[in-house]
Short mmCIF file of C-alpha atoms and ligand atoms in Angstrom, two decimals:
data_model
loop_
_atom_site.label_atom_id
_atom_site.label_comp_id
_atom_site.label_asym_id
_atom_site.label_seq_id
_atom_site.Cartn_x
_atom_site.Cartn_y
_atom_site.Cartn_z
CA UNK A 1 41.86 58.80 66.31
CA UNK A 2 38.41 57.47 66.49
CA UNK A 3 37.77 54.15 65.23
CA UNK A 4 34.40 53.60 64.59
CA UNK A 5 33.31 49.74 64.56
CA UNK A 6 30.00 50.96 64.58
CA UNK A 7 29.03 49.77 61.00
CA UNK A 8 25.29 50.29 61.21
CA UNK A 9 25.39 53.62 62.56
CA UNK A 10 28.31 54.77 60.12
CA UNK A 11 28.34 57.83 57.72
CA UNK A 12 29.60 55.46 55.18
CA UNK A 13 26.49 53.28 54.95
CA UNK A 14 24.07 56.65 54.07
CA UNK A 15 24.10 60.60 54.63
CA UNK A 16 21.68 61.37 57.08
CA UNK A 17 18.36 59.31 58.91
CA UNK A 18 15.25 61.45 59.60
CA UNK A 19 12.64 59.75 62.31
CA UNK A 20 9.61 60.89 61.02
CA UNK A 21 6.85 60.63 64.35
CA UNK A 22 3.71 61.49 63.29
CA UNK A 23 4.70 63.99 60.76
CA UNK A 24 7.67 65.63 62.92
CA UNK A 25 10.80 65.14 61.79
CA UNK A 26 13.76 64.77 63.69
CA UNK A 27 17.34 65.00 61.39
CA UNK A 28 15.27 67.24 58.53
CA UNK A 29 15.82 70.89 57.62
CA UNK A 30 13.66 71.41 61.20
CA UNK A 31 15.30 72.25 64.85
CA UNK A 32 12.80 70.18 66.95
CA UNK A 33 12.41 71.21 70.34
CA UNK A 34 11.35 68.75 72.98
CA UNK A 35 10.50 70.77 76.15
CA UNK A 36 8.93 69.62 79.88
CA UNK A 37 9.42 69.47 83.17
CA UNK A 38 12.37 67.30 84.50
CA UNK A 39 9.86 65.05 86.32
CA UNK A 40 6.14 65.15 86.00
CA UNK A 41 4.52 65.96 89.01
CA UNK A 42 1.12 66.36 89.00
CA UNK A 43 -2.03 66.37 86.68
CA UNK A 44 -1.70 69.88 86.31
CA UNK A 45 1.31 70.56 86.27
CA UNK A 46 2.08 68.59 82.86
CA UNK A 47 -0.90 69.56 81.62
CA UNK A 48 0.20 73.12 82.22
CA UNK A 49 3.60 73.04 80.95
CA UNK A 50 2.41 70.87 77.36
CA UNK A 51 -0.23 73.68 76.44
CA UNK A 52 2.17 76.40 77.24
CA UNK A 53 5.55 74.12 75.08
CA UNK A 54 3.08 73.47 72.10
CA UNK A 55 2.17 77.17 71.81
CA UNK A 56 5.37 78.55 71.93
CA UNK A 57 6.57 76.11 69.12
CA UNK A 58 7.90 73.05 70.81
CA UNK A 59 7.15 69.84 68.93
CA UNK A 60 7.29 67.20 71.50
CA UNK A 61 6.74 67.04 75.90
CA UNK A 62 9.44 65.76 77.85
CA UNK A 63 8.98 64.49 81.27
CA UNK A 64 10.26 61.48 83.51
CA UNK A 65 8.11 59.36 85.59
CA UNK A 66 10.90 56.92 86.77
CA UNK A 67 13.74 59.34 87.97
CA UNK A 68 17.76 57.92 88.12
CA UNK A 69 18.80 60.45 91.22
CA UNK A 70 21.78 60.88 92.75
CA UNK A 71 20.28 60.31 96.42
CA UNK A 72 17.70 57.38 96.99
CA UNK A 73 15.96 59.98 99.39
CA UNK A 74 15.58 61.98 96.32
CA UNK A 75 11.85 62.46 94.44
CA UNK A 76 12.00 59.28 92.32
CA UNK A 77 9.14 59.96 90.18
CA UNK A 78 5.23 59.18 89.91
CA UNK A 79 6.21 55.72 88.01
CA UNK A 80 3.26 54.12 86.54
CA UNK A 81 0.48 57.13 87.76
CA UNK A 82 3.32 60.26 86.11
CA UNK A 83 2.70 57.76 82.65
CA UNK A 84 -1.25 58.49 82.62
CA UNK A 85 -0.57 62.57 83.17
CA UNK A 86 1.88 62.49 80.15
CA UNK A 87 -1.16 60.68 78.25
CA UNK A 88 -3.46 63.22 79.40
CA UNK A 89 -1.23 65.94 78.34
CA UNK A 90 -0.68 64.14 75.17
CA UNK A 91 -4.69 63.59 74.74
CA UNK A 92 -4.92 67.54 75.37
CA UNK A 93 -2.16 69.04 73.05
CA UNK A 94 -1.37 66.20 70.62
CA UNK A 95 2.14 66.65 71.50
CA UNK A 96 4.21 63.45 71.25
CA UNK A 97 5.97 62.49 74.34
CA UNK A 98 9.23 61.61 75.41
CA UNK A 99 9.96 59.75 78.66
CA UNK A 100 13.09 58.06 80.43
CA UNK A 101 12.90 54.30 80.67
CA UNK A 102 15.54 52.98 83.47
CA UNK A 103 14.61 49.58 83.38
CA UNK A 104 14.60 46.66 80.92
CA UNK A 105 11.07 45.08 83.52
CA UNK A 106 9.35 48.26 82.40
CA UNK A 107 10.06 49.05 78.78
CA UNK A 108 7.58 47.09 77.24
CA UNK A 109 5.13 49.49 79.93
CA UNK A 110 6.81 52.90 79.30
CA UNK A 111 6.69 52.56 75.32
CA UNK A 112 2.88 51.66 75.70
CA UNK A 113 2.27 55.21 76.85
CA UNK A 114 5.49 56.74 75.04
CA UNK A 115 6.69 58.09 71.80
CA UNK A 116 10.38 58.03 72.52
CA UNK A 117 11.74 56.23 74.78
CA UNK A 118 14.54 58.25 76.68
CA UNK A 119 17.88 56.39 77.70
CA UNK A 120 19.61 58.53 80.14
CA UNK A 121 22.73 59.21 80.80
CA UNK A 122 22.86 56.77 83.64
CA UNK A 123 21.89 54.12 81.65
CA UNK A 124 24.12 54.70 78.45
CA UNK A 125 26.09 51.75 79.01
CA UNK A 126 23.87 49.66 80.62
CA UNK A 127 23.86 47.22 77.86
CA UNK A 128 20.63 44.79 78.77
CA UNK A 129 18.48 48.00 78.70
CA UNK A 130 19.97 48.43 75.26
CA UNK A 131 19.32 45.31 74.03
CA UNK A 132 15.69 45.81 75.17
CA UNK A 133 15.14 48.95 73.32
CA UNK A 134 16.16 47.64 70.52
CA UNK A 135 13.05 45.12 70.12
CA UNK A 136 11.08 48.01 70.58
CA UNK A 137 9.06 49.61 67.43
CA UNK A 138 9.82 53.32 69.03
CA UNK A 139 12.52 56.02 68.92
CA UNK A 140 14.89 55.75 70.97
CA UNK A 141 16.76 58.77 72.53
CA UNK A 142 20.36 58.15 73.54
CA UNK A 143 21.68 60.14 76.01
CA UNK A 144 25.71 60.53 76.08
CA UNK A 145 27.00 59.09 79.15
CA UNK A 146 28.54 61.85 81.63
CA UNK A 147 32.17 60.46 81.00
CA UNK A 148 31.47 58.50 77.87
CA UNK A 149 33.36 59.29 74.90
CA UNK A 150 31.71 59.83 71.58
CA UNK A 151 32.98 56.89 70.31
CA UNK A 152 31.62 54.67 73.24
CA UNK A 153 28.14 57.09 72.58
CA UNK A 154 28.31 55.19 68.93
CA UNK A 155 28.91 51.76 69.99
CA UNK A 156 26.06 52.57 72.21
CA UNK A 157 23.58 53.58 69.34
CA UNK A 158 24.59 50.44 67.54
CA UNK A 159 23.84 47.80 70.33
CA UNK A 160 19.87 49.12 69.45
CA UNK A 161 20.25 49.25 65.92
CA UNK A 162 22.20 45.86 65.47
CA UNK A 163 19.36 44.85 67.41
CA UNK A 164 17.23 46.24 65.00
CA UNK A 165 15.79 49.62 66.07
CA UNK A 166 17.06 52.03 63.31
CA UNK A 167 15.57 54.84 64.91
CA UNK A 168 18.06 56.51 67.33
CA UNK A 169 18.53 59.78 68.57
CA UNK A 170 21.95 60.89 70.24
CA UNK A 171 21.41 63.61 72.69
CA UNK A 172 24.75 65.66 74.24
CA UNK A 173 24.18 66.61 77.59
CA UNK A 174 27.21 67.90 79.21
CA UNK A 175 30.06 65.80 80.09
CA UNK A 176 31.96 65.78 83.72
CA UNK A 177 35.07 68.36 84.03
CA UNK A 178 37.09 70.19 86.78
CA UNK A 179 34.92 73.38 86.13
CA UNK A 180 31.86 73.20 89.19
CA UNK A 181 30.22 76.62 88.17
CA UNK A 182 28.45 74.58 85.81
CA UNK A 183 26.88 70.98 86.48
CA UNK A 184 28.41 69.40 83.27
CA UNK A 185 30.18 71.15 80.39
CA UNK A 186 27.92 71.14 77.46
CA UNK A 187 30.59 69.22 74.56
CA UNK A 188 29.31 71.17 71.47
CA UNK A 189 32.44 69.83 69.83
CA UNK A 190 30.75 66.85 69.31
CA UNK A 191 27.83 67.64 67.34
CA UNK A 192 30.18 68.34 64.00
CA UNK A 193 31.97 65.51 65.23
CA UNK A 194 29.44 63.31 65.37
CA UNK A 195 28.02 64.52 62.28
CA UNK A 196 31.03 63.47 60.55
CA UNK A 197 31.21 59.82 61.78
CA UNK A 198 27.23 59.25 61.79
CA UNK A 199 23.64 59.75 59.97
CA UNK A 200 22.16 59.43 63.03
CA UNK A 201 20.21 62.87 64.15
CA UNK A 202 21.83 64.34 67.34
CA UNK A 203 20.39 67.12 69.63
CA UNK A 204 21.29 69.26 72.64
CA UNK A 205 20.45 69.11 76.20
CA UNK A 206 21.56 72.70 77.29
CA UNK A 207 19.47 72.10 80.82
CA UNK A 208 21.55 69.40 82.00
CA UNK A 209 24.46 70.33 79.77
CA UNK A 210 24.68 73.89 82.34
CA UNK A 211 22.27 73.18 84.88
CA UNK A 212 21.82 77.25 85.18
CA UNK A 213 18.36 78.41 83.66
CA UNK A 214 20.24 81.64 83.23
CA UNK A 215 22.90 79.71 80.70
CA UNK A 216 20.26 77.85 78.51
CA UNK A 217 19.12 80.26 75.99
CA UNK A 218 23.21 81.15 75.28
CA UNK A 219 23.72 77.62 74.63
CA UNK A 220 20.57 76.62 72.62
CA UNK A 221 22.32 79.48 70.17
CA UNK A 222 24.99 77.71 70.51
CA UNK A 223 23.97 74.35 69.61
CA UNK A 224 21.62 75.35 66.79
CA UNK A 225 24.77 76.92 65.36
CA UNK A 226 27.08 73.82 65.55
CA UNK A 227 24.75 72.36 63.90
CA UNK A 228 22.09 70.01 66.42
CA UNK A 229 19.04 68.68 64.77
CA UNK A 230 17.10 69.86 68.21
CA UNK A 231 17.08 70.72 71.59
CA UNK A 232 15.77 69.10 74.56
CA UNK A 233 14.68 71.85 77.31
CA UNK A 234 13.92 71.65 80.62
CA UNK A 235 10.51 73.91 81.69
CA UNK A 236 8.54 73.98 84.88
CA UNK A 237 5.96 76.45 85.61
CA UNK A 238 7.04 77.39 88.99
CA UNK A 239 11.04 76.12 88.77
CA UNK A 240 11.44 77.59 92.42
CA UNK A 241 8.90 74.66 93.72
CA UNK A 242 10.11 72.08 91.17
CA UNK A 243 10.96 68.28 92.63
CA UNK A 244 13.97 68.04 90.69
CA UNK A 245 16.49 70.19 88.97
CA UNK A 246 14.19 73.44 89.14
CA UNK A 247 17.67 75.33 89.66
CA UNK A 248 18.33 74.47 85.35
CA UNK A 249 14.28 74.73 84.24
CA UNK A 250 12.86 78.14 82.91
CA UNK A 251 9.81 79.55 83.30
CA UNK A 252 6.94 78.89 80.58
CA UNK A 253 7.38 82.82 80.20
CA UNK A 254 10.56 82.82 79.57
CA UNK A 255 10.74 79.04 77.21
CA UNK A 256 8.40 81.41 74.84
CA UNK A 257 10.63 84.15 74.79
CA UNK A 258 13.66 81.50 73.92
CA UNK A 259 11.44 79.85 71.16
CA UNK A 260 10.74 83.37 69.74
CA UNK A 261 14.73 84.50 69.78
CA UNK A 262 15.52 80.68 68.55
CA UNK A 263 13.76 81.38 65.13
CA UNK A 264 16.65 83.77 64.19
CA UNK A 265 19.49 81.52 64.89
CA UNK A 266 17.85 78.99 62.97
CA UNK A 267 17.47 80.92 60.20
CA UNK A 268 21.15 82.31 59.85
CA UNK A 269 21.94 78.33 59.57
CA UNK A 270 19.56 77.91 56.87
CA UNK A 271 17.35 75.92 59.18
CA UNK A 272 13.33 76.53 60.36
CA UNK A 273 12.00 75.71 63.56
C1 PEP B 1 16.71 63.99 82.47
O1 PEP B 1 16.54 64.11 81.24
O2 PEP B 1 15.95 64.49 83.32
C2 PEP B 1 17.92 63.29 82.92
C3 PEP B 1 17.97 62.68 84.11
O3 PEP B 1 18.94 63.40 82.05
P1 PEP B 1 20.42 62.80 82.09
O4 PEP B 1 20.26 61.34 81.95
O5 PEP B 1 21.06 63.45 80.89
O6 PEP B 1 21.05 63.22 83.39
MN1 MN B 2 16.44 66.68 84.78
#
Protein backbone atom coordinates (compact mmCIF):
# COMPACT_ATOMS: atom_id res chain seq x y z
CA UNK A 1 0.00 0.00 0.00
CA UNK A 2 1.03 3.49 -0.64
CA UNK A 3 1.16 5.80 2.14
CA UNK A 4 1.13 9.11 1.12
CA UNK A 5 2.63 11.70 3.78
CA UNK A 6 2.57 14.04 1.14
CA UNK A 7 -0.20 16.35 2.63
CA UNK A 8 0.20 19.31 0.31
CA UNK A 9 0.22 17.45 -2.77
CA UNK A 10 -2.76 15.09 -1.62
CA UNK A 11 -6.12 14.42 -3.50
CA UNK A 12 -7.73 15.01 -0.23
CA UNK A 13 -6.80 18.69 0.11
CA UNK A 14 -8.59 19.60 -3.62
CA UNK A 15 -9.52 17.74 -7.03
CA UNK A 16 -7.28 18.85 -9.52
CA UNK A 17 -4.47 22.10 -9.94
CA UNK A 18 -4.28 23.70 -13.42
CA UNK A 19 -0.86 25.94 -14.03
CA UNK A 20 -2.14 28.43 -16.11
CA UNK A 21 1.32 30.03 -18.15
CA UNK A 22 0.37 32.67 -20.11
CA UNK A 23 -2.99 31.43 -21.01
CA UNK A 24 -1.92 27.58 -21.50
CA UNK A 25 -3.12 25.39 -19.26
CA UNK A 26 -1.55 22.47 -18.01
CA UNK A 27 -4.15 19.90 -15.83
CA UNK A 28 -7.39 21.52 -17.92
CA UNK A 29 -9.63 19.74 -20.43
CA UNK A 30 -6.27 20.42 -22.89
CA UNK A 31 -3.39 17.66 -23.77
CA UNK A 32 -0.42 20.14 -23.85
CA UNK A 33 2.38 19.12 -25.81
CA UNK A 34 5.83 20.37 -25.00
CA UNK A 35 8.12 19.39 -27.96
CA UNK A 36 12.16 20.23 -28.78
CA UNK A 37 15.20 18.98 -29.31
CA UNK A 38 16.90 16.99 -26.42
CA UNK A 39 19.68 19.62 -26.29
CA UNK A 40 19.76 22.88 -28.11
CA UNK A 41 22.41 23.12 -30.39
CA UNK A 42 22.63 25.90 -32.38
CA UNK A 43 20.82 29.25 -33.30
CA UNK A 44 19.16 27.58 -35.95
CA UNK A 45 18.55 24.69 -35.03
CA UNK A 46 16.03 25.78 -32.10
CA UNK A 47 14.86 28.29 -34.03
CA UNK A 48 13.98 25.66 -36.60
CA UNK A 49 12.47 23.10 -34.52
CA UNK A 50 10.08 26.02 -32.33
CA UNK A 51 8.49 27.36 -35.70
CA UNK A 52 7.96 23.92 -37.00
CA UNK A 53 6.44 22.54 -32.87
CA UNK A 54 4.19 25.76 -32.73
CA UNK A 55 2.67 25.06 -36.17
CA UNK A 56 1.93 21.67 -35.77
CA UNK A 57 0.09 22.42 -32.40
CA UNK A 58 2.63 22.12 -29.67
CA UNK A 59 2.15 24.63 -26.87
CA UNK A 60 5.48 24.93 -25.31
CA UNK A 61 9.66 24.29 -26.64
CA UNK A 62 11.64 21.97 -24.78
CA UNK A 63 15.31 21.99 -24.89
CA UNK A 64 18.35 21.54 -22.38
CA UNK A 65 21.28 23.74 -22.24
CA UNK A 66 22.96 22.04 -19.16
CA UNK A 67 22.87 18.24 -20.11
CA UNK A 68 23.10 15.32 -17.00
CA UNK A 69 24.92 12.52 -19.42
CA UNK A 70 25.86 9.35 -18.73
CA UNK A 71 29.61 9.89 -19.99
CA UNK A 72 31.50 13.20 -18.98
CA UNK A 73 32.95 12.96 -22.63
CA UNK A 74 29.43 13.27 -23.65
CA UNK A 75 27.91 16.80 -25.36
CA UNK A 76 27.11 18.60 -22.09
CA UNK A 77 25.19 21.35 -23.47
CA UNK A 78 25.65 25.14 -24.66
CA UNK A 79 25.06 26.27 -20.80
CA UNK A 80 24.61 29.90 -20.53
CA UNK A 81 24.93 30.70 -24.71
CA UNK A 82 21.95 27.36 -25.47
CA UNK A 83 19.74 29.89 -22.76
CA UNK A 84 19.88 33.00 -25.29
CA UNK A 85 18.81 30.54 -28.49
CA UNK A 86 15.79 29.27 -26.41
CA UNK A 87 15.03 33.18 -25.88
CA UNK A 88 15.40 33.78 -29.42
CA UNK A 89 13.18 30.98 -30.30
CA UNK A 90 10.86 32.13 -27.68
CA UNK A 91 11.10 35.95 -29.07
CA UNK A 92 10.26 34.30 -32.63
CA UNK A 93 7.26 31.90 -31.89
CA UNK A 94 5.97 33.08 -28.49
CA UNK A 95 6.23 29.62 -27.38
CA UNK A 96 6.95 29.25 -23.65
CA UNK A 97 9.98 27.30 -22.83
CA UNK A 98 10.92 24.56 -20.79
CA UNK A 99 14.53 23.84 -19.77
CA UNK A 100 16.45 21.38 -17.32
CA UNK A 101 18.06 23.07 -14.35
CA UNK A 102 20.85 20.59 -12.73
CA UNK A 103 22.12 22.86 -10.35
CA UNK A 104 20.92 24.77 -7.27
CA UNK A 105 24.28 27.79 -8.39
CA UNK A 106 22.27 28.23 -11.57
CA UNK A 107 18.55 28.26 -10.89
CA UNK A 108 18.13 31.65 -10.07
CA UNK A 109 19.99 32.02 -13.98
CA UNK A 110 17.98 29.30 -15.81
CA UNK A 111 14.44 30.62 -14.52
CA UNK A 112 15.54 34.19 -15.74
CA UNK A 113 15.37 32.91 -19.29
CA UNK A 114 12.77 29.97 -18.49
CA UNK A 115 9.16 29.23 -18.15
CA UNK A 116 9.44 25.86 -16.48
CA UNK A 117 12.04 24.85 -14.94
CA UNK A 118 12.75 21.05 -15.75
CA UNK A 119 14.02 18.68 -12.85
CA UNK A 120 15.30 15.62 -14.43
CA UNK A 121 15.32 12.45 -13.64
CA UNK A 122 18.82 12.61 -12.33
CA UNK A 123 18.07 15.11 -10.07
CA UNK A 124 14.64 13.80 -8.59
CA UNK A 125 16.03 13.19 -5.33
CA UNK A 126 18.53 15.56 -5.12
CA UNK A 127 16.87 17.35 -2.36
CA UNK A 128 18.96 20.93 -2.18
CA UNK A 129 17.95 21.44 -5.87
CA UNK A 130 14.45 20.91 -4.56
CA UNK A 131 14.53 23.11 -1.97
CA UNK A 132 15.80 25.74 -4.47
CA UNK A 133 13.00 25.38 -6.84
CA UNK A 134 10.77 25.81 -4.49
CA UNK A 135 11.67 29.68 -3.83
CA UNK A 136 11.24 30.03 -7.31
CA UNK A 137 7.97 31.95 -8.77
CA UNK A 138 8.00 29.29 -11.90
CA UNK A 139 6.62 25.84 -12.79
CA UNK A 140 8.36 23.35 -11.96
CA UNK A 141 8.49 20.04 -13.97
CA UNK A 142 9.25 16.91 -11.96
CA UNK A 143 10.67 14.26 -13.63
CA UNK A 144 10.15 10.59 -12.00
CA UNK A 145 13.37 9.26 -11.00
CA UNK A 146 14.48 6.09 -13.20
CA UNK A 147 14.02 3.70 -10.11
CA UNK A 148 11.91 5.99 -7.97
CA UNK A 149 8.68 4.82 -6.90
CA UNK A 150 5.60 6.91 -7.26
CA UNK A 151 5.36 7.41 -3.85
CA UNK A 152 9.03 8.73 -3.48
CA UNK A 153 7.91 10.89 -7.01
CA UNK A 154 5.22 12.54 -4.36
CA UNK A 155 7.38 13.18 -1.52
CA UNK A 156 9.45 14.70 -4.18
CA UNK A 157 6.70 17.20 -5.46
CA UNK A 158 6.07 18.14 -1.88
CA UNK A 159 9.71 19.15 -0.81
CA UNK A 160 8.85 22.26 -3.61
CA UNK A 161 5.49 22.83 -2.58
CA UNK A 162 6.11 22.71 1.31
CA UNK A 163 8.58 25.06 0.22
CA UNK A 164 6.08 26.96 -1.31
CA UNK A 165 5.98 26.50 -5.11
CA UNK A 166 2.41 25.12 -5.74
CA UNK A 167 3.02 24.78 -9.23
CA UNK A 168 4.37 21.28 -10.05
CA UNK A 169 4.26 19.14 -12.86
CA UNK A 170 5.03 15.27 -12.56
CA UNK A 171 6.36 13.92 -15.74
CA UNK A 172 6.67 9.74 -16.22
CA UNK A 173 9.48 8.93 -18.20
CA UNK A 174 10.17 5.33 -18.22
CA UNK A 175 11.45 3.52 -15.32
CA UNK A 176 14.60 0.91 -15.36
CA UNK A 177 13.61 -2.96 -16.05
CA UNK A 178 15.26 -6.23 -17.32
CA UNK A 179 13.72 -5.52 -20.86
CA UNK A 180 16.94 -3.63 -23.03
CA UNK A 181 14.93 -3.38 -26.40
CA UNK A 182 13.69 -0.35 -24.93
CA UNK A 183 15.80 2.35 -22.90
CA UNK A 184 13.25 2.56 -19.97
CA UNK A 185 9.75 1.07 -19.77
CA UNK A 186 7.30 3.81 -20.08
CA UNK A 187 5.03 3.11 -16.39
CA UNK A 188 1.60 4.22 -17.80
CA UNK A 189 0.24 2.52 -14.71
CA UNK A 190 1.03 5.39 -12.93
CA UNK A 191 -0.77 8.11 -14.49
CA UNK A 192 -4.36 6.68 -13.00
CA UNK A 193 -2.38 6.00 -10.11
CA UNK A 194 -1.17 9.08 -9.57
CA UNK A 195 -4.32 10.64 -10.43
CA UNK A 196 -5.86 8.94 -7.62
CA UNK A 197 -3.40 10.00 -4.84
CA UNK A 198 -2.75 13.68 -6.32
CA UNK A 199 -4.23 17.06 -8.00
CA UNK A 200 -1.12 17.65 -9.29
CA UNK A 201 -1.13 17.58 -13.40
CA UNK A 202 1.10 14.69 -14.69
CA UNK A 203 2.35 14.14 -18.32
CA UNK A 204 4.25 11.65 -20.47
CA UNK A 205 7.69 11.47 -21.72
CA UNK A 206 7.25 8.70 -24.44
CA UNK A 207 10.97 9.81 -25.93
CA UNK A 208 12.82 8.83 -22.99
CA UNK A 209 10.10 6.53 -21.73
CA UNK A 210 11.15 4.13 -25.27
CA UNK A 211 14.02 5.84 -26.55
CA UNK A 212 12.85 4.42 -30.22
CA UNK A 213 11.40 7.33 -32.47
CA UNK A 214 9.62 4.45 -34.10
CA UNK A 215 7.69 3.65 -30.51
CA UNK A 216 6.64 7.32 -29.67
CA UNK A 217 3.54 7.96 -31.55
CA UNK A 218 2.12 4.24 -30.09
CA UNK A 219 2.76 5.47 -26.74
CA UNK A 220 1.61 9.15 -26.91
CA UNK A 221 -1.89 7.10 -27.76
CA UNK A 222 -1.22 5.45 -25.07
CA UNK A 223 -0.71 7.99 -22.55
CA UNK A 224 -3.42 10.36 -23.76
CA UNK A 225 -5.66 7.36 -23.13
CA UNK A 226 -4.60 6.63 -19.48
CA UNK A 227 -5.34 9.70 -18.96
CA UNK A 228 -1.86 12.32 -19.01
CA UNK A 229 -2.56 15.96 -18.96
CA UNK A 230 0.40 16.21 -21.82
CA UNK A 231 3.20 14.95 -23.45
CA UNK A 232 6.69 15.97 -23.56
CA UNK A 233 8.34 15.01 -27.12
CA UNK A 234 11.55 14.86 -28.22
CA UNK A 235 12.09 16.56 -32.05
CA UNK A 236 15.22 17.37 -33.95
CA UNK A 237 15.27 18.36 -37.45
CA UNK A 238 17.93 16.12 -38.61
CA UNK A 239 17.76 13.25 -35.54
CA UNK A 240 20.54 11.30 -37.56
CA UNK A 241 23.09 14.39 -36.72
CA UNK A 242 21.56 15.12 -33.30
CA UNK A 243 24.21 15.60 -30.13
CA UNK A 244 22.17 13.62 -27.93
CA UNK A 245 19.52 10.99 -28.01
CA UNK A 246 18.74 11.56 -31.87
CA UNK A 247 18.15 7.61 -31.88
CA UNK A 248 14.40 8.57 -29.68
CA UNK A 249 13.73 12.26 -31.58
CA UNK A 250 11.41 12.41 -34.74
CA UNK A 251 11.58 14.34 -37.50
CA UNK A 252 9.62 17.84 -37.63
CA UNK A 253 7.78 15.90 -40.57
CA UNK A 254 6.85 13.32 -38.84
CA UNK A 255 6.04 15.39 -34.97
CA UNK A 256 3.23 17.06 -37.44
CA UNK A 257 1.94 13.98 -38.61
CA UNK A 258 1.77 12.72 -34.70
CA UNK A 259 0.08 16.08 -33.67
CA UNK A 260 -2.45 15.58 -36.54
CA UNK A 261 -3.27 11.63 -35.53
CA UNK A 262 -3.09 12.91 -31.64
CA UNK A 263 -6.31 15.06 -32.16
CA UNK A 264 -8.37 11.80 -32.47
CA UNK A 265 -7.21 10.10 -29.40
CA UNK A 266 -7.88 13.11 -27.59
CA UNK A 267 -11.10 13.37 -28.62
CA UNK A 268 -12.33 9.69 -27.88
CA UNK A 269 -11.22 10.77 -24.12
CA UNK A 270 -13.30 13.74 -24.21
CA UNK A 271 -10.19 15.87 -24.27
CA UNK A 272 -8.89 18.76 -27.06
CA UNK A 273 -5.49 19.40 -27.90
C1 LIG B 1 15.77 15.19 -21.00
O1 LIG B 1 14.60 15.62 -20.86
O2 LIG B 1 16.45 15.40 -22.02
C2 LIG B 1 16.31 14.31 -19.96
C3 LIG B 1 17.62 14.20 -19.75
O3 LIG B 1 15.35 13.63 -19.31
P1 LIG B 1 15.44 12.59 -18.10
O4 LIG B 1 15.87 13.38 -16.93
O5 LIG B 1 14.03 12.07 -18.00
O6 LIG B 1 16.42 11.51 -18.49
MN1 LIG C 1 16.94 13.66 -24.00
Amino acid sequence: MIIVHSLAASKELKKSTVINLNGVKIGGKEIVVMAGPCAVESKKQIVETAKAVKNAGAKVLRGGVFKPRTSPYSFQGLGKKGLEYLKKAKEETGLPVVTEVTDSKTVKLVSKYCDILQIGSRNMQNFSLLKEVSRINKPVLLKRGMSATLNELLNSAEYILSGGNHRVILCERGIRTFETYTKNTLDLNVVPAAKELTHLPIIVDPSHGTGRSSLVSSMSKAAIAAGADGLIIEVHPKPKHALSDGQQALTLEQFSALMQNLKKTAKSVGRTI
